[in-house]
XYZ file of C-alpha atoms in Angstrom:
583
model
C 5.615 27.056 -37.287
C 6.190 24.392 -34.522
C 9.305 22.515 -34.322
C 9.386 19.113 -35.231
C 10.529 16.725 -32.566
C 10.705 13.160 -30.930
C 8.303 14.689 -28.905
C 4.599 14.832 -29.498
C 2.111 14.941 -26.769
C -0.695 12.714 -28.116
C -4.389 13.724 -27.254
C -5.803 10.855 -27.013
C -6.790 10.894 -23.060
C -6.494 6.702 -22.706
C -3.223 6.644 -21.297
C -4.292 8.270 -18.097
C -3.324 5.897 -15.437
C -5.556 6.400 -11.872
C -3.326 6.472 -8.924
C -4.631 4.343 -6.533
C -4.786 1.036 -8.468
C -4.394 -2.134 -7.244
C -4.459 -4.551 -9.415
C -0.689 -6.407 -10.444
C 1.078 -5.238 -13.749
C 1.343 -1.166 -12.943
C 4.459 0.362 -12.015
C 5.594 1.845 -8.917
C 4.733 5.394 -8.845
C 7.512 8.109 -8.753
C 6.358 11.245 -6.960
C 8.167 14.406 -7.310
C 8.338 18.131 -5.583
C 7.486 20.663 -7.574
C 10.627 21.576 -8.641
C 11.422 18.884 -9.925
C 8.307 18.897 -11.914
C 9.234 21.614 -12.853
C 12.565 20.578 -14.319
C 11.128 17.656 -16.374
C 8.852 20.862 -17.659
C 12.109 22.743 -19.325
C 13.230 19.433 -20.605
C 10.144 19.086 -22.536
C 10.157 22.470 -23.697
C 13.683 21.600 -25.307
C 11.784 18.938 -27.164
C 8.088 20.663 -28.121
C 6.961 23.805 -28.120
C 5.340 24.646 -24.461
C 1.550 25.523 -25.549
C 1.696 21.838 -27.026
C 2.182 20.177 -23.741
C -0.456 23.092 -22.319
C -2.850 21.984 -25.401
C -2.105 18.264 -25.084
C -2.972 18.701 -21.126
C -6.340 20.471 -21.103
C -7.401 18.281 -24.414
C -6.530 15.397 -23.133
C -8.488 16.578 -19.429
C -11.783 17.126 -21.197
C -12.026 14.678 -23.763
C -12.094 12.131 -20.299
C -14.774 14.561 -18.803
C -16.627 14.519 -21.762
C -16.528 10.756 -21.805
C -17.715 10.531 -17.785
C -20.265 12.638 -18.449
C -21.909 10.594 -21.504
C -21.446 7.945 -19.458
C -22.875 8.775 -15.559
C -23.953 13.100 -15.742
C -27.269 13.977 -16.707
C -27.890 15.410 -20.298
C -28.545 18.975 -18.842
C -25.614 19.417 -17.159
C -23.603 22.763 -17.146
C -20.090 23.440 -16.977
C -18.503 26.090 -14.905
C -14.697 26.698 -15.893
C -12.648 29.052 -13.427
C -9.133 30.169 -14.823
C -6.771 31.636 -12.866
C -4.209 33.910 -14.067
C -1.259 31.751 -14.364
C -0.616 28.595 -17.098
C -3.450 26.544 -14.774
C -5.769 28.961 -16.394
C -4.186 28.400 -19.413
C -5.018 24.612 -18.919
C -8.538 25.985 -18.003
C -9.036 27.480 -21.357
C -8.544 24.680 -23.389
C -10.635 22.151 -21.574
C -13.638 25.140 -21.643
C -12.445 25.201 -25.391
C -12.868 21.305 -25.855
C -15.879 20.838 -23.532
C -17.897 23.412 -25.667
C -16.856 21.560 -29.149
C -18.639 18.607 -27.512
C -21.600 20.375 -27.741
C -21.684 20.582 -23.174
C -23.044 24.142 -22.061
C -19.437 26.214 -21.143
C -19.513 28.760 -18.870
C -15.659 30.311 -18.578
C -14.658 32.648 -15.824
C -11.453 34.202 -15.249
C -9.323 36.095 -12.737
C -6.362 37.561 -14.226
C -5.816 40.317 -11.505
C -4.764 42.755 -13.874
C -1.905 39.838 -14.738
C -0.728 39.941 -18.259
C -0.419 35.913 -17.843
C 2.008 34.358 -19.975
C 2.144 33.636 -24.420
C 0.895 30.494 -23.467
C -1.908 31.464 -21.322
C -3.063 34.325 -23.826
C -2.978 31.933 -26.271
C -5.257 29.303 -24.235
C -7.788 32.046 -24.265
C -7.451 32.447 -28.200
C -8.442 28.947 -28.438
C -11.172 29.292 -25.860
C -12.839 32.281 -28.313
C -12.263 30.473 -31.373
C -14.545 27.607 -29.834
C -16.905 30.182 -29.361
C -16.348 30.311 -25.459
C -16.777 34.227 -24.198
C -14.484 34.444 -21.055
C -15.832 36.639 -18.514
C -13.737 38.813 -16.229
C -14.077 38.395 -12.576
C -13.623 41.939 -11.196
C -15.299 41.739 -7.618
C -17.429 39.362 -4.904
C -20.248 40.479 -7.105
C -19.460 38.412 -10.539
C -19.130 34.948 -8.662
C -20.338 32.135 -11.012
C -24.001 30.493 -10.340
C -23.660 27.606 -9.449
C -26.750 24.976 -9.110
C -27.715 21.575 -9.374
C -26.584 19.603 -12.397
C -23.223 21.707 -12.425
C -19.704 20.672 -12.782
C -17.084 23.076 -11.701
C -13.195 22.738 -13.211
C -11.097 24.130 -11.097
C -8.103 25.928 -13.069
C -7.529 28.745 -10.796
C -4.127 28.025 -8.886
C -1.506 25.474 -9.956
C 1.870 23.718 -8.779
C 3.137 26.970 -7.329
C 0.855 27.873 -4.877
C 2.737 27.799 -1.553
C 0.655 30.562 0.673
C -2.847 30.922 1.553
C -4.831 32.126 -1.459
C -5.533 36.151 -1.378
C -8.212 38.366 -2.551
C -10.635 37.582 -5.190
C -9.859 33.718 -6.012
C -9.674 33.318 -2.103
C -13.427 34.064 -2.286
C -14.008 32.399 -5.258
C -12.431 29.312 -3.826
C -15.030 29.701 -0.825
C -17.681 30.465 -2.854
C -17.203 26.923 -4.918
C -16.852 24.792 -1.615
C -19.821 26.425 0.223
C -22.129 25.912 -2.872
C -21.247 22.332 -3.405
C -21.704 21.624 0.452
C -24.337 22.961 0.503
C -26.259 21.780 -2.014
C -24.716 18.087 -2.090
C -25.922 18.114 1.390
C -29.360 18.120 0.320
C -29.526 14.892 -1.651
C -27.663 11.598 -1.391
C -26.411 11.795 -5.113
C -23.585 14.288 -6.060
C -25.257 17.137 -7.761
C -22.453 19.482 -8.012
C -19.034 18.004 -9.078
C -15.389 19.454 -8.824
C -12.283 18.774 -11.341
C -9.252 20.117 -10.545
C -6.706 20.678 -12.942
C -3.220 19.571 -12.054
C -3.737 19.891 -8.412
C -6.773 21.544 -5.937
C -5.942 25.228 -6.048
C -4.882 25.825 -2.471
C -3.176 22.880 -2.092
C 0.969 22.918 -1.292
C 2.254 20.426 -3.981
C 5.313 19.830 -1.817
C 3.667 19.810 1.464
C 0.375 18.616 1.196
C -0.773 21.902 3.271
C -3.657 24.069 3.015
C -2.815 27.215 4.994
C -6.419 28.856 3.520
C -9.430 28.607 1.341
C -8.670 25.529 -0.975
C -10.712 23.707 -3.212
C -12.380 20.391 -2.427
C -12.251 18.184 -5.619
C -14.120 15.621 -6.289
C -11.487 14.577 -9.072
C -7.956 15.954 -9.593
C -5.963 15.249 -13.065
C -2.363 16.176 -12.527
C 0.139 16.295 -15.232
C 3.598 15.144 -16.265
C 3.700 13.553 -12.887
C 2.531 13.238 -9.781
C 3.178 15.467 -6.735
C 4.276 14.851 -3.359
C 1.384 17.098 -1.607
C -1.447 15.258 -3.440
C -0.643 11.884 -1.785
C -0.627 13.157 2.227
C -2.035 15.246 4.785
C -4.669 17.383 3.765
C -3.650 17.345 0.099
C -4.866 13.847 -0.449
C -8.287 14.739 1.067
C -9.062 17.819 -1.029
C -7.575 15.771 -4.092
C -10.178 13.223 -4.235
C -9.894 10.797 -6.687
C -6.830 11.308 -8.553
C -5.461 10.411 -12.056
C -2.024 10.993 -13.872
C -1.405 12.231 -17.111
C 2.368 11.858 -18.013
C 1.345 13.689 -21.503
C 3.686 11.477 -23.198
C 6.783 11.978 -21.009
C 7.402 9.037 -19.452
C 10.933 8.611 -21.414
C 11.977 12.588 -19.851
C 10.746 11.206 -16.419
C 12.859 8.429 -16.467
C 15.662 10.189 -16.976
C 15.114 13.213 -14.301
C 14.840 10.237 -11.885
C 18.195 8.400 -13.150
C 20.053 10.243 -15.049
C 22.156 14.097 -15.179
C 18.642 15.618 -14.510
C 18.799 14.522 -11.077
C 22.431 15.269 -10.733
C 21.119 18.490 -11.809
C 19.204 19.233 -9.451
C 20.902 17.485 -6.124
C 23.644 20.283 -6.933
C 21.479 23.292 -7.215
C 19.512 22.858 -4.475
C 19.510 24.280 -1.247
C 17.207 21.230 0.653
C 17.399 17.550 0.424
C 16.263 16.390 -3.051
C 14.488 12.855 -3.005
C 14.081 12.212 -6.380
C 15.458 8.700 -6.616
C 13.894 7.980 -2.876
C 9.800 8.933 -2.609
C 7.641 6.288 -4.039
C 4.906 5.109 -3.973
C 4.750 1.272 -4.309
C 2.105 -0.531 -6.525
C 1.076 -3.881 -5.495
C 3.042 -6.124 -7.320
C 6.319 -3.945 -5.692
C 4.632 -4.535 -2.808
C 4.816 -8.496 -3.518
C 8.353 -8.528 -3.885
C 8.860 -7.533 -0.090
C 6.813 -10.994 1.267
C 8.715 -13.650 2.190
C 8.389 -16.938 1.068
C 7.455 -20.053 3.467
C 9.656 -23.102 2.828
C 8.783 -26.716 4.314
C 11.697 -26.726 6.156
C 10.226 -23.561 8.540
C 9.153 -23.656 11.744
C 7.529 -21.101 14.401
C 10.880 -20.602 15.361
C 11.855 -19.053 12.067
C 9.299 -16.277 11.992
C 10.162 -14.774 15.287
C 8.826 -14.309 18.729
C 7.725 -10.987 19.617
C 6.845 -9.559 23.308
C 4.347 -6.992 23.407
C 4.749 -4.858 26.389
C 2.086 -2.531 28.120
C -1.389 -2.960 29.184
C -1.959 -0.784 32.391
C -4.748 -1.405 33.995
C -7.950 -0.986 32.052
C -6.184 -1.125 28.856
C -5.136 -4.643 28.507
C -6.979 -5.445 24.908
C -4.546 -2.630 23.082
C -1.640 -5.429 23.997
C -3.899 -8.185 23.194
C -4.902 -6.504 19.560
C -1.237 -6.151 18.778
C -0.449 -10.062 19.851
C -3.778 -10.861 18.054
C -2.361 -9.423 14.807
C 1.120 -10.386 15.115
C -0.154 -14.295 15.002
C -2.697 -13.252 12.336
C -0.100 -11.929 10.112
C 2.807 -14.760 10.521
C 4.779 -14.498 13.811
C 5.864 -17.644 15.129
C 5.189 -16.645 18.920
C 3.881 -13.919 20.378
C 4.182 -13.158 24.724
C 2.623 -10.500 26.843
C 4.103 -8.671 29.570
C 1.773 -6.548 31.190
C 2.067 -3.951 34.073
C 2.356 -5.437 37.403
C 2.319 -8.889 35.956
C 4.431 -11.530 38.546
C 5.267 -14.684 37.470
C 2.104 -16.379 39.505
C 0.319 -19.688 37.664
C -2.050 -18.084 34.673
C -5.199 -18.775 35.731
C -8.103 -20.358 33.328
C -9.874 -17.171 33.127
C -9.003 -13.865 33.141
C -8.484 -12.636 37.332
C -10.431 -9.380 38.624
C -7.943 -6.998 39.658
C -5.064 -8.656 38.379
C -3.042 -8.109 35.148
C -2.196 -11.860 34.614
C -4.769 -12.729 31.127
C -5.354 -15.865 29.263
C -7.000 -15.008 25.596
C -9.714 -17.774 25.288
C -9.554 -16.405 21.642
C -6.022 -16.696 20.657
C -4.773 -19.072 23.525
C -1.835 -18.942 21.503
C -0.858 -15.756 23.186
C 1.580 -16.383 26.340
C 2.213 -14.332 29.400
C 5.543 -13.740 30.375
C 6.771 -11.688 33.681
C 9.071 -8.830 31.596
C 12.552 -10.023 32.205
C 11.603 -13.512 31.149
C 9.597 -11.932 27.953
C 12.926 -10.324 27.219
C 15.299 -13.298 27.179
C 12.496 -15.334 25.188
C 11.692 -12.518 22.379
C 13.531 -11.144 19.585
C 11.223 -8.630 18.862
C 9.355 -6.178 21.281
C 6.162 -3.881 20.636
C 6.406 -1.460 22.997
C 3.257 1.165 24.001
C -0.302 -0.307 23.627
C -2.006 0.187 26.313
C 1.177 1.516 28.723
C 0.207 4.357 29.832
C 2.974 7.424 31.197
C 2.689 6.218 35.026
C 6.212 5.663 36.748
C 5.658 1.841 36.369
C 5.459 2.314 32.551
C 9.002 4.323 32.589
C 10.606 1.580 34.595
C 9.680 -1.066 31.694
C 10.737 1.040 29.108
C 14.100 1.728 30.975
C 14.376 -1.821 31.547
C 13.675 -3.006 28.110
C 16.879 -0.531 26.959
C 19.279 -1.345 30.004
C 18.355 -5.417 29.171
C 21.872 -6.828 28.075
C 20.018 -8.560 24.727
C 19.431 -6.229 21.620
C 15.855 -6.700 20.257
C 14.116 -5.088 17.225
C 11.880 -2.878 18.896
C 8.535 -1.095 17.384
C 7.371 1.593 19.519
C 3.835 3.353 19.675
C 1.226 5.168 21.367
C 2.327 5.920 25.209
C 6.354 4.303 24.549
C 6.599 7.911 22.123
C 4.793 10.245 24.802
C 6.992 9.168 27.427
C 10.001 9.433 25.021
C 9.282 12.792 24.261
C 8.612 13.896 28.019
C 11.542 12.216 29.489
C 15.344 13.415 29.026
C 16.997 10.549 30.798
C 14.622 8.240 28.705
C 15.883 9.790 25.519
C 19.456 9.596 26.709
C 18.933 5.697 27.855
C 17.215 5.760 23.919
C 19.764 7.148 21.744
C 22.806 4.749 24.332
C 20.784 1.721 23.338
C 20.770 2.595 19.613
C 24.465 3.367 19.553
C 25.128 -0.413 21.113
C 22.897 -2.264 18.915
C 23.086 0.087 15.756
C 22.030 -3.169 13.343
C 18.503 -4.066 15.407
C 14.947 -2.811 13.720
C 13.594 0.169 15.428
C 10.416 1.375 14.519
C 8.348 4.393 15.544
C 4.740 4.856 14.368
C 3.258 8.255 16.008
C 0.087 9.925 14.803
C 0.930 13.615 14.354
C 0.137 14.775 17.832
C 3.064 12.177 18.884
C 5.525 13.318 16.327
C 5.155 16.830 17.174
C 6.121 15.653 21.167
C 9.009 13.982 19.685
C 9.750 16.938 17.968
C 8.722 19.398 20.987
C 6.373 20.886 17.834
C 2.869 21.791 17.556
C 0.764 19.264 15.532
C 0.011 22.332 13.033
C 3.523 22.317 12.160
C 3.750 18.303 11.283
C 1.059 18.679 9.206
C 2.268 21.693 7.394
C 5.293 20.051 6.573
C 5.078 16.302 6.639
C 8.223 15.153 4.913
C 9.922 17.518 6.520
C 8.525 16.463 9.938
C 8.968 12.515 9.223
C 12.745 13.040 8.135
C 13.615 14.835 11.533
C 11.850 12.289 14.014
C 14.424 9.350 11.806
C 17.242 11.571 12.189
C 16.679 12.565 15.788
C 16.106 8.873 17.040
C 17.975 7.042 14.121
C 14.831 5.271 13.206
C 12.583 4.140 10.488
C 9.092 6.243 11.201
C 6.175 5.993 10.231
C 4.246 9.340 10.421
C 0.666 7.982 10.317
C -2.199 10.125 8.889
C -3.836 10.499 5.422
C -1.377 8.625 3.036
C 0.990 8.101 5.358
C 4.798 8.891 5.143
C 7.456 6.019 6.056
C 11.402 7.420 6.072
C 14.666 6.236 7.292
C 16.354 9.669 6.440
C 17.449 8.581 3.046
C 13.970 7.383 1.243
C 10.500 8.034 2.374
C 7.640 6.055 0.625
C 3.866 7.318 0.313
C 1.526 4.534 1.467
C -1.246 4.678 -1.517
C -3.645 2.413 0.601
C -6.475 3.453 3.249
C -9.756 5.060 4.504
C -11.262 6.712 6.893
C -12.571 3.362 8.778
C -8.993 3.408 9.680
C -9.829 6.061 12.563
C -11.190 3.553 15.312
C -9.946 2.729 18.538
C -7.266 -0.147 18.379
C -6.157 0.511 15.019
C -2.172 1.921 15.529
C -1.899 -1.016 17.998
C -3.160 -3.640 15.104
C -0.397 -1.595 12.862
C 2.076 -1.998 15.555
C 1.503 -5.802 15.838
C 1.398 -6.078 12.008
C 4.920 -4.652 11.552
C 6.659 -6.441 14.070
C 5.244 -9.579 12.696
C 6.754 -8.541 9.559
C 9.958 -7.700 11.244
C 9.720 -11.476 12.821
C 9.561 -13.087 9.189
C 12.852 -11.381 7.869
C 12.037 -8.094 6.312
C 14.177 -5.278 7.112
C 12.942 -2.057 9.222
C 11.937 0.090 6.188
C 10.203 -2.643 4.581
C 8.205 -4.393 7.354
C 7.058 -0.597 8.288
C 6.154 0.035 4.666
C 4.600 -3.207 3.968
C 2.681 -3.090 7.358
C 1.229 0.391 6.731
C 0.092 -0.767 3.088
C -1.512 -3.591 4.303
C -3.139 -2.353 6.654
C -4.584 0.580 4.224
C -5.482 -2.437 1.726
C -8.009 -3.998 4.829
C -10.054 -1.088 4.736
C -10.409 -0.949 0.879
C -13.429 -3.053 -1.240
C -12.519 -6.551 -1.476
C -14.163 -8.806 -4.412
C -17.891 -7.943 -4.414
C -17.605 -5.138 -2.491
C -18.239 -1.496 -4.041
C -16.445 0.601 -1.018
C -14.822 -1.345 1.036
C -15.213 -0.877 4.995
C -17.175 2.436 5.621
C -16.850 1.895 9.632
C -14.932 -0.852 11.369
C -13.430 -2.295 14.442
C -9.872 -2.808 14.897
C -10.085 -6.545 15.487
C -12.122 -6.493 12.065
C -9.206 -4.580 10.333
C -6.669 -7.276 12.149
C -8.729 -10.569 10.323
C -9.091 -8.383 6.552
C -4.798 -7.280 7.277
C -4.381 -11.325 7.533
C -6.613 -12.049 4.884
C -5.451 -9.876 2.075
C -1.562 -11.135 3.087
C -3.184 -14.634 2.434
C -4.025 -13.696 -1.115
C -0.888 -11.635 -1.900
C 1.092 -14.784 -1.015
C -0.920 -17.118 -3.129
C -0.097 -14.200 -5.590
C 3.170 -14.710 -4.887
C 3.170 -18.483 -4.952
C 1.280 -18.205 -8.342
C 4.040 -16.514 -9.939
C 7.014 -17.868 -8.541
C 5.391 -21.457 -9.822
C 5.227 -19.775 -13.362
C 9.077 -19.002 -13.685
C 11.475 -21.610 -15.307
């Protein structure tokens, strides 16, 4: 008999909440490491018995399926199970269960590698059999699963605990799967082959967001109780696909793992930094809270004047992007001080062979020779465009020997030359230690943080958090490692940026970042936030708008600057919406 408690896992599947919302009203979503998933597992299990919460999960997982596929699949569809031999195959079990007492076709395949699995588990398959699903044992390369058109695949095979590359007969089955669906997807424009992945793409580090083998490539991924650091960034968020939450009714437990003695709990027993009160990631209307407000009594001189520095030769429109954003997005004055530049009258058109530039565009945009840019700013983007030339180290060295303390964003060529340079690094960390209270933000891509770090790029990746928490503690920074769902830390919280696509990867696009959070920077937010708030919207410019279905497939960077200003446009109306609302 089952104890009775306060807990219940209901099975009704309408509570799952889809992670990448963006419409006002959700809360901020807390995402956890996998032990600490796995602690606010044993607190349930104090409260329910365990094959409840493994019931309530795969129940709840294809009761949803079912209702996608009476709603979008065709009518002959087949379903292709895969259970692995842990309590992911257990979840496997029940949805194969489920799916076959909604009358779908159920094909169930298992790999227990002579595993005894645990009660739970062997009790999952019990269910399976008594829904009159015949599991059948995968022994060798020889029993993998057909799979056609007009198949869906749910992918129970590996769970939360994976942490090495998959071995043996799932690590073929796991290739078998993704060569199938490639290669017959690639044959028609509509999905014909779809993958669900139970809890998380088997494969797939939880903590890490890694891959170091054969994982899966879902199409949709339902993870439980919570969600997991690795299915938010690096190559975890790709294989994830579109990805939904299931808190199976413990929202109350979570709470208190994130508040309360749980996490005391856990900061003293473990041997690593534990951020459970610390990774987030931010909904939009948490995301509101960071804009500021514009009074009547403001001016341009109350949303700062930045200086963008850089623009060697041939690469003057990466410091012109930046400026071009940085007005788009709210500064109050924006100055460019580009390599070679003298302090000769600006001409009325740009000059062949000279670095002086007027933007007929944004005539806004001043030129300044650099030591003038420096007394006039009180914010600098440093990089776009700069290049690693001698001339480039002398600004850099100048901008951190310059008496005046500026909030500084650096990018692109500023981090190169950081990471090449000792007596750069040394002029670096001096600066920092005089003006410890000034913004400094550094945005590499993951070939730049592993310079910073003298690292290989295979090693960010394979260890993001890890990798963003060492660039903020080596240069006393807020950094913002940029990739798929990109990481922002100050070395005691990191946030998950939920927003983006791949029309992100165009020329220009760190340099319209760069300009984006030193505008923010200029209009009073604090390092953390302006880089967090900056990342997010620039995801948000890439994503559908009203009327559109997918939001920019391919774009320019300039295109991504105007959508950055014009979603910060309707945030603040928003904003102004609700504020006007209060009493």
């Amino acid at each position: 008999m089952l104890p009775s408690t306060r807990l219940q896992p209901a099975l009704n599947p309408d509570n799952l909440t889809h992670a990448n919302w963006q419409q006002p009203g959700h809360d901020t979503l807390p995402v956890l490491s996998v032990q600490q998933v796995r602690s606010l597992e044993h607190a349930a299990f104090a409260q329910t018995d365990s094959f409840l919460l493994m019931q309530a999960a795969g129940l709840r997982t294809a009761l949803k399926i079912a209702d996608q596929i009476a709603h979008s699949e065709p009518h002959n569809l087949r379903c292709v199970v895969l259970a692995g031999p842990g309590n992911n195959g257990g979840d496997a079990c029940i949805v194969a269960g489920e799916l076959k007492r909604q009358g779908l076709e159920v094909a169930l395949y298992q790999v227990t590698e002579e595993k005894t699995g645990s009660k739970d588990r062997m009790q999952a398959v019990l269910w399976a059999l008594a829904h009159g699903v015949q599991p059948v044992e995968i022994q060798d390369s020889a029993q993998l699963p057909d799979i056609n058109t007009n198949t869906l695949v749910v992918d129970g095979l590996l769970g939360i605990a994976c942490n090495r590359a998959p071995e043996g007969l799932i690590k073929s089955l796991i290739r078998h799967v993704n060569d199938r669906v490639k290669q017959i997807n690639s044959q028609t424009r509509h999905k014909q082959v779809r993958v669900i992945a139970l809890d998380c793409p088997s494969g797939v580090n939880c903590d890490t967001g890694d891959a170091p083998g054969e994982a899966i490539y879902a199409h949709t991924t339902f993870s439980y109780l919570a969600c997991k650091h690795g299915l938010l960034t690096g190559q975890g968020k790709t294989l994830t696909g579109d990805l939904w939450i299931d808190d199976l009714n413990c929202g109350e437990l979570l709470d208190e793992l994130l508040t309360g003695p749980l996490t005391e709990t856990l900061e003293q027993t473990s041997n690593k930094p534990v951020f459970g009160k610390s990774i987030l990631a931010l909904s939009r209307v948490d995301q509101l809270q960071r804009l500021p407000l514009r009074g009547h009594e403001h001016h341009k001189g109350s949303f700062g004047s930045i200086a963008v520095l850089g623009g060697q030769q041939g690469m003057v429109g990466a410091c012109v992007l930046s400026a071009r954003t940085a007005l788009q997005l709210g500064c109050g004055r924006v100055a460019l001080s580009l390599l070679g530049e003298t302090d000769a009258h600006l001409p009325d058109v740009q000059q062949q062979g000279q670095t002086l530039f007027l933007d007929l565009v944004f005539p806004e945009i001043m030129n300044k020779g650099l030591e003038s840019n420096l007394e006039f700013a009180d914010i600098a983007t440093i990089g776009p465009g700069l290049g690693q030339s001698e001339e480039a180290l002398q600004m850099l060295l100048a901008v951190l020997e310059h008496d005046k303390g500026l909030h500084m964003v650096w990018d692109a060529d500023a981090l190169n030359l950081l990471a090449n340079n000792a007596s750069l690094r040394a002029r670096f960390k001096h600066y920092r230690s005089k003006h410890p209270t000034r913004a400094l933000v550094l945005t590499p891509h993951p070939l730049e943080a592993a310079r910073l770090l003298q690292s290989t790029t295979e090693m960010v990746q394979a260890d993001r958090h890890a990798a963003a928490q060492a660039i903020s503690e080596r240069f006393n920074c807020t950094v913002v490692l940029k990739g798929p769902g990109s990481l922002i830390c100050n070395g005691k919280s990191i946030e998950i940026n939920i927003t983006g696509g791949p029309a992100l990867g165009t020329a220009g696009s760190g340099d319209v970042l760069a300009g984006a959070i030193a505008a923010l920077l200029g209009q009073g937010l604090n390092e953390f936030d302006a880089a967090a708030f900056g990342v997010y919207l620039h995801g948000l410019a890439v994503e559908p708008t009203h009327g559109e279905q997918h939001g920019l497939l391919i774009s320019h960077a300039s295109e991504i600057a105007v959508r950055m200003k014009n979603s910060l446009n309707s945030l603040l109306n928003q904003l102004a919406r609700h504020h006007s609302q209060l009493p």
